[in-house]
mmCIF file of C-alpha atoms in Angstrom:
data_model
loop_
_atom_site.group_PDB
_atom_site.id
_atom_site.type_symbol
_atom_site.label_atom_id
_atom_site.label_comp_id
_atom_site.label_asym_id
_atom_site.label_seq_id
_atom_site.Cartn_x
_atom_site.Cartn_y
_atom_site.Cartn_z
ATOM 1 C CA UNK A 1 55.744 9.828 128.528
ATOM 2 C CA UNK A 2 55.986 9.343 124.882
ATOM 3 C CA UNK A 3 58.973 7.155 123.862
ATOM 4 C CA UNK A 4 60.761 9.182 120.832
ATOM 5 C CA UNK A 5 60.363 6.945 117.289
ATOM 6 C CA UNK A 6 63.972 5.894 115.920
ATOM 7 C CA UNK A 7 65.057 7.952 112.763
ATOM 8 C CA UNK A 8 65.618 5.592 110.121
ATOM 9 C CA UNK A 9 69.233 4.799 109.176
ATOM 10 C CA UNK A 10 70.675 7.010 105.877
ATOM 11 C CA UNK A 11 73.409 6.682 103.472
ATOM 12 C CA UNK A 12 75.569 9.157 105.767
ATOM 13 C CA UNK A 13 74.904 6.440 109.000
ATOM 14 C CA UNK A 14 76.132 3.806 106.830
ATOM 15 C CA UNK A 15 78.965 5.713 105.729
ATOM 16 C CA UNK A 16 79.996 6.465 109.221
ATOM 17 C CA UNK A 17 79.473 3.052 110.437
ATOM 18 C CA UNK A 18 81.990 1.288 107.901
ATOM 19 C CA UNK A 19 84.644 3.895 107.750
ATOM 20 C CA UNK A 20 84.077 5.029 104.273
ATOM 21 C CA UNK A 21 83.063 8.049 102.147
ATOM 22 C CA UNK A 22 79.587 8.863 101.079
ATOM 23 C CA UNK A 23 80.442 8.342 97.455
ATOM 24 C CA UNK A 24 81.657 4.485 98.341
ATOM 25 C CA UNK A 25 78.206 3.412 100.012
ATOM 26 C CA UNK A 26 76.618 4.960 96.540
ATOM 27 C CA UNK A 27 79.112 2.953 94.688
ATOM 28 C CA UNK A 28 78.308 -0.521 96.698
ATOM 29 C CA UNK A 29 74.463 0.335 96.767
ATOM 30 C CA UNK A 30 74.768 0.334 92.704
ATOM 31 C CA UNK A 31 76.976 -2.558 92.299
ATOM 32 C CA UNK A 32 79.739 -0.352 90.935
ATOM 33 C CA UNK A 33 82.261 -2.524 89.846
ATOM 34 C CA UNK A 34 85.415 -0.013 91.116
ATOM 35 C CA UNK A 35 85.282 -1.264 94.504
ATOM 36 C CA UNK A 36 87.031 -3.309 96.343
ATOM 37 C CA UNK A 37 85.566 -6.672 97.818
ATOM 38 C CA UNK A 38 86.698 -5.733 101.418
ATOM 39 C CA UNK A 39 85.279 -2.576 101.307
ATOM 40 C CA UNK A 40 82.497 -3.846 99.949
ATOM 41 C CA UNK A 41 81.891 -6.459 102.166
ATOM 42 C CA UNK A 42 82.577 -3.771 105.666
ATOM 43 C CA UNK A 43 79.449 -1.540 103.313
ATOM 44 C CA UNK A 44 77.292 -4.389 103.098
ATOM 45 C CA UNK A 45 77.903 -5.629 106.991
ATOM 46 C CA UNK A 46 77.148 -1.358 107.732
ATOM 47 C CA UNK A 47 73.956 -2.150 105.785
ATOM 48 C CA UNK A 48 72.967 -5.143 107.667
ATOM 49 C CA UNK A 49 73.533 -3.829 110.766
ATOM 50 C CA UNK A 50 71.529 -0.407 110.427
ATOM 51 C CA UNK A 51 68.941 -2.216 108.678
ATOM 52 C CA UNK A 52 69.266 0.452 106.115
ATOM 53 C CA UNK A 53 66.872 0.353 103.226
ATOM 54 C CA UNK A 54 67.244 2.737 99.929
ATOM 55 C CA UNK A 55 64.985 5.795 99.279
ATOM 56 C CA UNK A 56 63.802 4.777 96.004
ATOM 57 C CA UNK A 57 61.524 7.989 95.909
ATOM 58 C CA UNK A 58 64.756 10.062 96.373
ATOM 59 C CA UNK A 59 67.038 7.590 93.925
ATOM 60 C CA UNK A 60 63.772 8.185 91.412
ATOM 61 C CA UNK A 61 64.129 11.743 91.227
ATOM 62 C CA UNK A 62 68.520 11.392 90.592
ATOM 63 C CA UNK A 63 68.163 8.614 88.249
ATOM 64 C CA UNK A 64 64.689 9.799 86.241
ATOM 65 C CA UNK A 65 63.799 6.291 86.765
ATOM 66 C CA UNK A 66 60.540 4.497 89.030
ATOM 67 C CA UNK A 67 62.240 1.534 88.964
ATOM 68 C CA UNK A 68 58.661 0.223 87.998
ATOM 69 C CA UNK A 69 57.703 -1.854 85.182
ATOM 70 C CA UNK A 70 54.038 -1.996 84.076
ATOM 71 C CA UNK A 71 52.265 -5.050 82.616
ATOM 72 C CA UNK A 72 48.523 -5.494 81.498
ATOM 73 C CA UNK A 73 46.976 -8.928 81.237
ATOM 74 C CA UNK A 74 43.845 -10.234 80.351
ATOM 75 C CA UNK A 75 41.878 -13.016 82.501
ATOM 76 C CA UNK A 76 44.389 -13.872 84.979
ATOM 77 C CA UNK A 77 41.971 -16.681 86.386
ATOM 78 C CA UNK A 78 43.563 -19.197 83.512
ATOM 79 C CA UNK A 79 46.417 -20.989 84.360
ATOM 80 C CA UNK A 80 48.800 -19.607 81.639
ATOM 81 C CA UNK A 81 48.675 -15.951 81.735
ATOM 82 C CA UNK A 82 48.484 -16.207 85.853
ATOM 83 C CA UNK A 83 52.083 -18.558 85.665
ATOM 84 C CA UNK A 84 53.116 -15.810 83.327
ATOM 85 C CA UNK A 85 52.794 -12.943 85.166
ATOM 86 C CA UNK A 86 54.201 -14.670 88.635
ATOM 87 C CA UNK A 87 57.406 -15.296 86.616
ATOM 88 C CA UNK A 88 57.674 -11.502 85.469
ATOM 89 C CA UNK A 89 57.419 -10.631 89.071
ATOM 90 C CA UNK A 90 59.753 -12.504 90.213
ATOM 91 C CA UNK A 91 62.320 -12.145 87.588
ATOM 92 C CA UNK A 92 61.501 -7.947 87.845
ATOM 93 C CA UNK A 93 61.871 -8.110 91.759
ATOM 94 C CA UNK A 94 64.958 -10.268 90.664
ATOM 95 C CA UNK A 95 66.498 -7.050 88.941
ATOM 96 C CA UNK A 96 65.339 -4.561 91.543
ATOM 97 C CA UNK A 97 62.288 -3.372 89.700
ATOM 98 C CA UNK A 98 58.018 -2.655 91.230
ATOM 99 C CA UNK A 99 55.594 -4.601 88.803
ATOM 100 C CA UNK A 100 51.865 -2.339 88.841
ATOM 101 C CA UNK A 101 49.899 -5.142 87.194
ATOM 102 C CA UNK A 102 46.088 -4.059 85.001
ATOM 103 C CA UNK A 103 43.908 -6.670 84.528
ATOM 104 C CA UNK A 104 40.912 -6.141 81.886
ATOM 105 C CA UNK A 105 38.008 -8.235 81.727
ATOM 106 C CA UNK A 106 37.843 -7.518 77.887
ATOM 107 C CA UNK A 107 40.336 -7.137 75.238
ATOM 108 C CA UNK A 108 39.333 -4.128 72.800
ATOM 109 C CA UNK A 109 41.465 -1.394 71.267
ATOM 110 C CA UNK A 110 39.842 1.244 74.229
ATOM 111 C CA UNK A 111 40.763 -1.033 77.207
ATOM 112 C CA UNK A 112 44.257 -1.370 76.081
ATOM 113 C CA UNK A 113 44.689 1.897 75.508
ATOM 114 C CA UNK A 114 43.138 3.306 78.874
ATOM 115 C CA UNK A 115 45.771 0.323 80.734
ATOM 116 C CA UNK A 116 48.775 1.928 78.862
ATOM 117 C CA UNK A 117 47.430 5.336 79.297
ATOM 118 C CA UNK A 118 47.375 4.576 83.049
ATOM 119 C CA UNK A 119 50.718 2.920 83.340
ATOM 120 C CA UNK A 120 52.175 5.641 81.701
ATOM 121 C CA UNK A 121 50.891 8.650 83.452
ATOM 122 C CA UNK A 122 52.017 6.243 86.867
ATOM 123 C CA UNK A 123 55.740 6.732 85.043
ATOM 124 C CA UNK A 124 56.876 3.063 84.361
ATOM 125 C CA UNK A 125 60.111 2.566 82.997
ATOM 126 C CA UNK A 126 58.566 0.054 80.497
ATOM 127 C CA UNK A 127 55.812 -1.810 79.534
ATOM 128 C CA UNK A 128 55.042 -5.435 78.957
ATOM 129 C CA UNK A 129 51.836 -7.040 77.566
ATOM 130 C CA UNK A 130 50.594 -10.519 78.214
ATOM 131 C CA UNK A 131 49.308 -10.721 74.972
ATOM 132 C CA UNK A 132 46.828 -13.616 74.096
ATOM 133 C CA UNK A 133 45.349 -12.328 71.454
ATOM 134 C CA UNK A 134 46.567 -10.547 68.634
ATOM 135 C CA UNK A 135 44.264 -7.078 69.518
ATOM 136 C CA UNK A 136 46.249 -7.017 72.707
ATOM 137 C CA UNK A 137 49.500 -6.696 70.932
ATOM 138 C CA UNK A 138 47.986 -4.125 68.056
ATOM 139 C CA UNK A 139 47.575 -1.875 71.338
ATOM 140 C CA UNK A 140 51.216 -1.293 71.457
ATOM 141 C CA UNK A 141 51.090 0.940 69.069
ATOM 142 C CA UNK A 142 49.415 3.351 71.352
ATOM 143 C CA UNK A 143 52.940 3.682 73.790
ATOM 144 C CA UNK A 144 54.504 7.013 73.445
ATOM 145 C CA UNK A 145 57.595 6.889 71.467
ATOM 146 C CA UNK A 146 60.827 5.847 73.021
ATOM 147 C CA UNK A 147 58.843 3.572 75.578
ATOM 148 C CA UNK A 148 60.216 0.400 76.235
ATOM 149 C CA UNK A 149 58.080 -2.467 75.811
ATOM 150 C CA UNK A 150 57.670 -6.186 75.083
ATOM 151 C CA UNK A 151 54.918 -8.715 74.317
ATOM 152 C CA UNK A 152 54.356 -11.964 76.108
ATOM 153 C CA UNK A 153 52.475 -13.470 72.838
ATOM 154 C CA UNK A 154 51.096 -17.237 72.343
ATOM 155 C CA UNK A 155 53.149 -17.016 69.496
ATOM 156 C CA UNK A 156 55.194 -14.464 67.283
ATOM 157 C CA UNK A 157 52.513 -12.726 64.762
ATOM 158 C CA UNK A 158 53.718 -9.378 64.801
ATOM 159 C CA UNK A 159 57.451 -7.676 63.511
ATOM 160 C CA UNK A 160 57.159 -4.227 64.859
ATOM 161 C CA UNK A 161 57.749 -5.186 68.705
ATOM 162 C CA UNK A 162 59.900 -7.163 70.737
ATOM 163 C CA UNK A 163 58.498 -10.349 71.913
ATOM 164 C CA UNK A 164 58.757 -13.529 74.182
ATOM 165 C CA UNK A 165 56.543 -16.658 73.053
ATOM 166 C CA UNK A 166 56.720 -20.283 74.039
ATOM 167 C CA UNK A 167 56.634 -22.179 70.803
ATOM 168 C CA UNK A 168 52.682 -23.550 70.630
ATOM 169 C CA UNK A 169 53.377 -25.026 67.310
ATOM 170 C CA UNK A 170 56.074 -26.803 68.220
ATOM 171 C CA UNK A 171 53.894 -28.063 71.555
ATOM 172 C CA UNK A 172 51.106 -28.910 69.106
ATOM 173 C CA UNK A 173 53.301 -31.358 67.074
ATOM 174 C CA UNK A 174 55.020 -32.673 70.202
ATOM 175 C CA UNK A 175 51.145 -33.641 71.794
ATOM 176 C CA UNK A 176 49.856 -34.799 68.265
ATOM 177 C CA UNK A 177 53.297 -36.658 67.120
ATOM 178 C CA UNK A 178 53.408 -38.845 70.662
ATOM 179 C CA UNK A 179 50.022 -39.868 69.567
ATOM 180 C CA UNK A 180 50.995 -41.057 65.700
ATOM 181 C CA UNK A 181 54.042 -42.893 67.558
ATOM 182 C CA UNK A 182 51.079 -44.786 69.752
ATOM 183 C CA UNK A 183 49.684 -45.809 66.656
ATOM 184 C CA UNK A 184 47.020 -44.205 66.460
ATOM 185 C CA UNK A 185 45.678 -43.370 62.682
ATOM 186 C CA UNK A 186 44.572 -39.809 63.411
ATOM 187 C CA UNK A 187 44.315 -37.390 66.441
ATOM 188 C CA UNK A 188 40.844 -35.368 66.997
ATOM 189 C CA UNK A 189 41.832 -31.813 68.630
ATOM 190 C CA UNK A 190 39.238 -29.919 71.142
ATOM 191 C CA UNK A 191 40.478 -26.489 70.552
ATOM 192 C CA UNK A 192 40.974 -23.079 72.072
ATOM 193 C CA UNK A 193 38.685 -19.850 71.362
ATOM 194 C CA UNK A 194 39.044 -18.360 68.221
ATOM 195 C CA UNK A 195 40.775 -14.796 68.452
ATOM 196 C CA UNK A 196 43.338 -16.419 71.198
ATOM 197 C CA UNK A 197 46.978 -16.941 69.921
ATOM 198 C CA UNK A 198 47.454 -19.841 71.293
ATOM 199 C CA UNK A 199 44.351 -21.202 70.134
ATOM 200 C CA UNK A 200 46.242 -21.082 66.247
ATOM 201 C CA UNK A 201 49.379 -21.837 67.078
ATOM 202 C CA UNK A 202 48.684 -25.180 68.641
ATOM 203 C CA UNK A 203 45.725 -25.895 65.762
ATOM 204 C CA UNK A 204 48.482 -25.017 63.638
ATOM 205 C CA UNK A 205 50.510 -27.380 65.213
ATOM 206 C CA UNK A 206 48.030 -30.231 65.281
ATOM 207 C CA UNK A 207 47.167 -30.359 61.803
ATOM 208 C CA UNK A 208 50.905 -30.221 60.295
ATOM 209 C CA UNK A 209 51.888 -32.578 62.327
ATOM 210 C CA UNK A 210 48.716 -34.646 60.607
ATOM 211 C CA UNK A 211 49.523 -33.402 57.077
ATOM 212 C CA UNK A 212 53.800 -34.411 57.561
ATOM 213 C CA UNK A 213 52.569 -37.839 58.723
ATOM 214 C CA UNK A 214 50.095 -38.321 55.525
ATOM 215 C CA UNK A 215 47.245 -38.762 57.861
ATOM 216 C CA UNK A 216 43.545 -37.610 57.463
ATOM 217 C CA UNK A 217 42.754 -34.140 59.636
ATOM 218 C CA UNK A 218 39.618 -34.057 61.304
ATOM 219 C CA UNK A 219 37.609 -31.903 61.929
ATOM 220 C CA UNK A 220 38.215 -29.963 65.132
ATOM 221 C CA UNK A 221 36.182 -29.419 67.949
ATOM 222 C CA UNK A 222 35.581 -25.750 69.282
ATOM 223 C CA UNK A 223 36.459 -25.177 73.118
ATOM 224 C CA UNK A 224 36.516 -21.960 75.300
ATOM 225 C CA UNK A 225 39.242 -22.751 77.661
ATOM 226 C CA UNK A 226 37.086 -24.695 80.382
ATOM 227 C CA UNK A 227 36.568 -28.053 81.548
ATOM 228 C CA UNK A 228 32.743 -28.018 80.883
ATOM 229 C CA UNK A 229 33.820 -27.322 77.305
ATOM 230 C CA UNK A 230 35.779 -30.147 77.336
ATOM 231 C CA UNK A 231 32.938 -31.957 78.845
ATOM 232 C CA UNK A 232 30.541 -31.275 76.108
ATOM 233 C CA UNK A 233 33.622 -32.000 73.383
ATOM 234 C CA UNK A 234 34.181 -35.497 75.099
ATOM 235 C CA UNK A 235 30.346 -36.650 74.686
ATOM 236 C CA UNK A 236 30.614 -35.786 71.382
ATOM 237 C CA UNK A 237 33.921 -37.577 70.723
ATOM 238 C CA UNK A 238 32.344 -40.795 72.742
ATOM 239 C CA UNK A 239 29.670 -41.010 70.362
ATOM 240 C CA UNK A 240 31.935 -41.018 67.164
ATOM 241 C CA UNK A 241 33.034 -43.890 65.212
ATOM 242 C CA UNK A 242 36.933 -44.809 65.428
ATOM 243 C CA UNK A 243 37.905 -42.086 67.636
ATOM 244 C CA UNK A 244 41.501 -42.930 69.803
ATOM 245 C CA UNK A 245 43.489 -40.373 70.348
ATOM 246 C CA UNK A 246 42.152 -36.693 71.592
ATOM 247 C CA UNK A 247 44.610 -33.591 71.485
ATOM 248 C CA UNK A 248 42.966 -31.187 73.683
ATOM 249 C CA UNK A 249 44.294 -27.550 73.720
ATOM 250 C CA UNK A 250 44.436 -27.474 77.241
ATOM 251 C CA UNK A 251 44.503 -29.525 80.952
ATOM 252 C CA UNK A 252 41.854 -28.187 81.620
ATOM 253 C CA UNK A 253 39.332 -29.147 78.486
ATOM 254 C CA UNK A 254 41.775 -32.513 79.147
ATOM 255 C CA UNK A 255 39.724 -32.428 82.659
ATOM 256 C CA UNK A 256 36.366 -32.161 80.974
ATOM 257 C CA UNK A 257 37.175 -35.058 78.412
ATOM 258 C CA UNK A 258 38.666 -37.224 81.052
ATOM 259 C CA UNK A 259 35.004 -36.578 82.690
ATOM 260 C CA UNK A 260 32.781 -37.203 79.849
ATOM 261 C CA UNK A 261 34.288 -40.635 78.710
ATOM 262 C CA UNK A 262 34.540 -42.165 81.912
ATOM 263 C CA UNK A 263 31.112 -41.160 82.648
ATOM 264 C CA UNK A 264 30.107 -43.138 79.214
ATOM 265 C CA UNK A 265 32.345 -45.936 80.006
ATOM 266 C CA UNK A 266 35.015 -45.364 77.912
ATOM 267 C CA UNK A 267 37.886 -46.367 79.497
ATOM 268 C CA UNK A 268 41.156 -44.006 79.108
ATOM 269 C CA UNK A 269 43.781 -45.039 77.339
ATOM 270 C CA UNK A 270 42.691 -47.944 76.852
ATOM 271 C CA UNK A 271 39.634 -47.170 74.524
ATOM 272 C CA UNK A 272 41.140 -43.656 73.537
ATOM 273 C CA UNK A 273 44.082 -41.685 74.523
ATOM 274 C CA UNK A 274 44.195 -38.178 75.871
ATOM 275 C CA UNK A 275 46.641 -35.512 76.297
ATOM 276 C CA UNK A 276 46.372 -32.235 77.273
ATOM 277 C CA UNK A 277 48.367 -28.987 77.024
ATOM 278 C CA UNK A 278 50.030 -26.749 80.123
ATOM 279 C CA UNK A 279 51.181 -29.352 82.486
ATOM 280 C CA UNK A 280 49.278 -27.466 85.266
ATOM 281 C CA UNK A 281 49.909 -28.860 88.960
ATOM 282 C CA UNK A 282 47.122 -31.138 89.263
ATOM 283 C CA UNK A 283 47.225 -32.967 86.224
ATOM 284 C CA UNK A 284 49.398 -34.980 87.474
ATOM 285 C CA UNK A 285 46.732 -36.242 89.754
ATOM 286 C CA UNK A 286 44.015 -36.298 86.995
ATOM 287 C CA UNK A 287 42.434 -40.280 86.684
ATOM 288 C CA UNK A 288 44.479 -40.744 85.128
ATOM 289 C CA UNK A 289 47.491 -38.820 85.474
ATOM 290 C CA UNK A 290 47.611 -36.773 82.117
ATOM 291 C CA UNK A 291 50.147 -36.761 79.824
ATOM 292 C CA UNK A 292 50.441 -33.094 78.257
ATOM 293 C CA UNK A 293 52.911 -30.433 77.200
ATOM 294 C CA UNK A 294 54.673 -28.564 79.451
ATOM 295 C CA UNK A 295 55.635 -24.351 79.185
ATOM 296 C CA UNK A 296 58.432 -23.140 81.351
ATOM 297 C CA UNK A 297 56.505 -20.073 82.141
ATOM 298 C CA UNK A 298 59.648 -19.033 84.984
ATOM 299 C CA UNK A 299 61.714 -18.824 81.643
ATOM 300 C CA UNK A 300 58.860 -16.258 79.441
ATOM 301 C CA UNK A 301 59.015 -14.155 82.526
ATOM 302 C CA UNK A 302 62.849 -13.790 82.816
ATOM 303 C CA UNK A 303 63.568 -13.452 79.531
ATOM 304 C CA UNK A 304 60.666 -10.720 79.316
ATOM 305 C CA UNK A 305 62.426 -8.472 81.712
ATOM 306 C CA UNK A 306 65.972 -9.404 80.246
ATOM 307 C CA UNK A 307 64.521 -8.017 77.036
ATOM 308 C CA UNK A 308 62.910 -4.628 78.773
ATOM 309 C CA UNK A 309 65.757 -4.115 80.748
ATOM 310 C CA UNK A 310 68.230 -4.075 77.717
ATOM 311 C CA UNK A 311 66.137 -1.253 75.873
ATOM 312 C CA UNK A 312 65.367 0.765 79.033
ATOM 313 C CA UNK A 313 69.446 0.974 79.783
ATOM 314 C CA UNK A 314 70.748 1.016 76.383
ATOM 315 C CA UNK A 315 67.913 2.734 75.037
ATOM 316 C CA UNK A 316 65.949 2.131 71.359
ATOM 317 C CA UNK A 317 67.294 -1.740 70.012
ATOM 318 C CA UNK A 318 66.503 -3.728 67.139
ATOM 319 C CA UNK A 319 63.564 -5.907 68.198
ATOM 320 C CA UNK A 320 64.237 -9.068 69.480
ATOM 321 C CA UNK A 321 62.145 -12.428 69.363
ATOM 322 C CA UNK A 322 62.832 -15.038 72.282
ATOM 323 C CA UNK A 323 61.368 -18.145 71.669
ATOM 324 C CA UNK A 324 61.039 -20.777 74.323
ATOM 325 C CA UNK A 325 60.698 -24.491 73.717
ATOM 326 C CA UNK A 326 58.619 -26.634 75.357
ATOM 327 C CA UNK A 327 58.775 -30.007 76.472
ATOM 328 C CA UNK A 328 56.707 -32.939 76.910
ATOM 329 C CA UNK A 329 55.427 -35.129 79.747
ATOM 330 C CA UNK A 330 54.231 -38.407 79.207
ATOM 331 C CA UNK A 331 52.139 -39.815 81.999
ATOM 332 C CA UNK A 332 49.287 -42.360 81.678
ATOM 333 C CA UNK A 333 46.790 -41.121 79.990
ATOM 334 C CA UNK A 334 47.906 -42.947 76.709
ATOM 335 C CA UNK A 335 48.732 -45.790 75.462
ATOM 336 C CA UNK A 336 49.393 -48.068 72.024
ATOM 337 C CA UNK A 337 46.032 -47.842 69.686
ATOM 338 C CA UNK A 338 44.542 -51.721 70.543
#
């Protein structure tokens, strides 16, 4: 004999249970402020009890809403736009919303336009970009009018959309500035890949803080993001005259660096100083433990969906730019110039 399935618990169970109309459940279930906390609580205990979830197919079709919010990233293998996108989905699942995430292997005019095309016909309430380089963002301009969106950027280029951006210049000065303090008489930079935001924001960064301080500016060393990068820019840097202090773009080129001089027997900090740029978990267990700059990437991802939340309810705002600072960790991979 077949044992009959349990119907699932509705808005008219829940009603029934706690002793109230249909309209109060509603009211409680959309945190309607006109209700009072008793109520509310004997709603909420109904809720518990039933195990009643919400039929956000059925609430989709009232409120002309998915309650999902699309973002499109590029090369979620590297540390920063991976920490960026976990703290948009948790600050999105925070507010109630879906996140349908596209990844592209390449950033080109097409791709973006096929990922927006995509999310849109999938009926997002809004859009945001983790935009690393400045192509990504120029895709926005694709979005059908009226669509909410925002751009995660490595820092704010563009005026014609609303965007969250951790302050690389700012982290660039903080990195090369500790070094000056040290001593040091210059800082040589292993940089990011040209076309990447972030790559000119903290190069940017670097060299003012160079020029303020009335110190010579080297010539930087090109890097793609990876620790054999940094690898191949820390041989190089061994086998320079009156090199001391390295500014690497990120932990990881930090990584290759850290490699390449030991290897060569050049002992860190005492020979030359290193600091990287992300603070990413195991850089604290680096040999040695690296000192680097830190982005609060929990912070981009709230404030992202604070931002598309306010033009999805209110509609069409003025465009907003968040900028988050970041902060600095010194560990022990510097040290006074000797």
């Amino acid at each position: 004999m077949t044992t009959p399935k349990r119907r699932l618990p509705v808005m008219a169970d829940v009603a029934r249970e706690a002793g109230v109309s249909h309209q109060t459940v509603s009211r409680v279930l959309n945190d309607h402020p006109n209700v009072r906390p008793d109520t509310r609580a004997r709603v909420e205990e109904a809720i518990s009890r039933l195990g009643y979830r919400r039929n956000l197919v059925a609430r989709a079709l009232v409120t002309k809403r998915s309650r999902t919010l699309g973002v499109v990233s590029f090369d979620t293998t590297l540390y920063g736009p991976a920490s960026t996108i976990y703290g948009i989905e948790q600050a999105a699942r925070t507010a109630g919303y879906f996140v349908s995430i596209v990844s592209l292997k390449t950033i080109d005019p097409d791709s973006m336009r096929d990922a927006l095309d995509y999310l849109t016909e999938q009926g997002v309430d809004g859009v945001v970009v983790v935009a690393p380089q400045l192509s990504a963002t120029a895709a926005l301009e694709g979005l059908p009018v009226g669509m909410p969106a925002v751009a995660v950027e490595g820092t704010t280029y563009r005026d014609d959309v609303s965007a969250v951006c951790i302050d690389q210049i700012e982290g660039a000065k903080l990195a090369t500035r500790h070094l000056l303090e040290q001593g040091h008489e210059t800082v040589w930079h292993v940089s990011g890949p040209p076309e990447w935001l972030e790559t000119e924001g903290r190069l940017q960064g670097w060299r003012a803080a160079l020029e303020e301080a009335g110190r010579p500016v080297p010539e930087p060393l090109a890097g793609d993001w990876s620790p054999r990068a940094g690898y191949e820019a820390g041989k190089s840097l061994a086998a320079m005259d009156g090199v001391t202090a390295v500014f690497a773009a990120n932990d990881q080129m930090a990584l290759g660096v850290l490699r390449a001089l030991s290897e060569l027997g050049v002992r860190v900090p005492d020979q030359i100083s290193v600091v990287g740029f992300d603070d990413i978990p195991e850089s604290e267990f680096f040999s040695p433990p690296l000192t680097t700059v830190r982005q609060d990437f929990d912070v981009v991802g709230r404030h992202c969906i604070e931002v598309l939340l306010r033009q999805i309810d209110v509609g069409p705002t003025a465009l907003e730019r968040l900028v988050v600072r970041p902060s600095f960790v010194v560990r022990s991979s510097t040290a006074p110039a000797r």
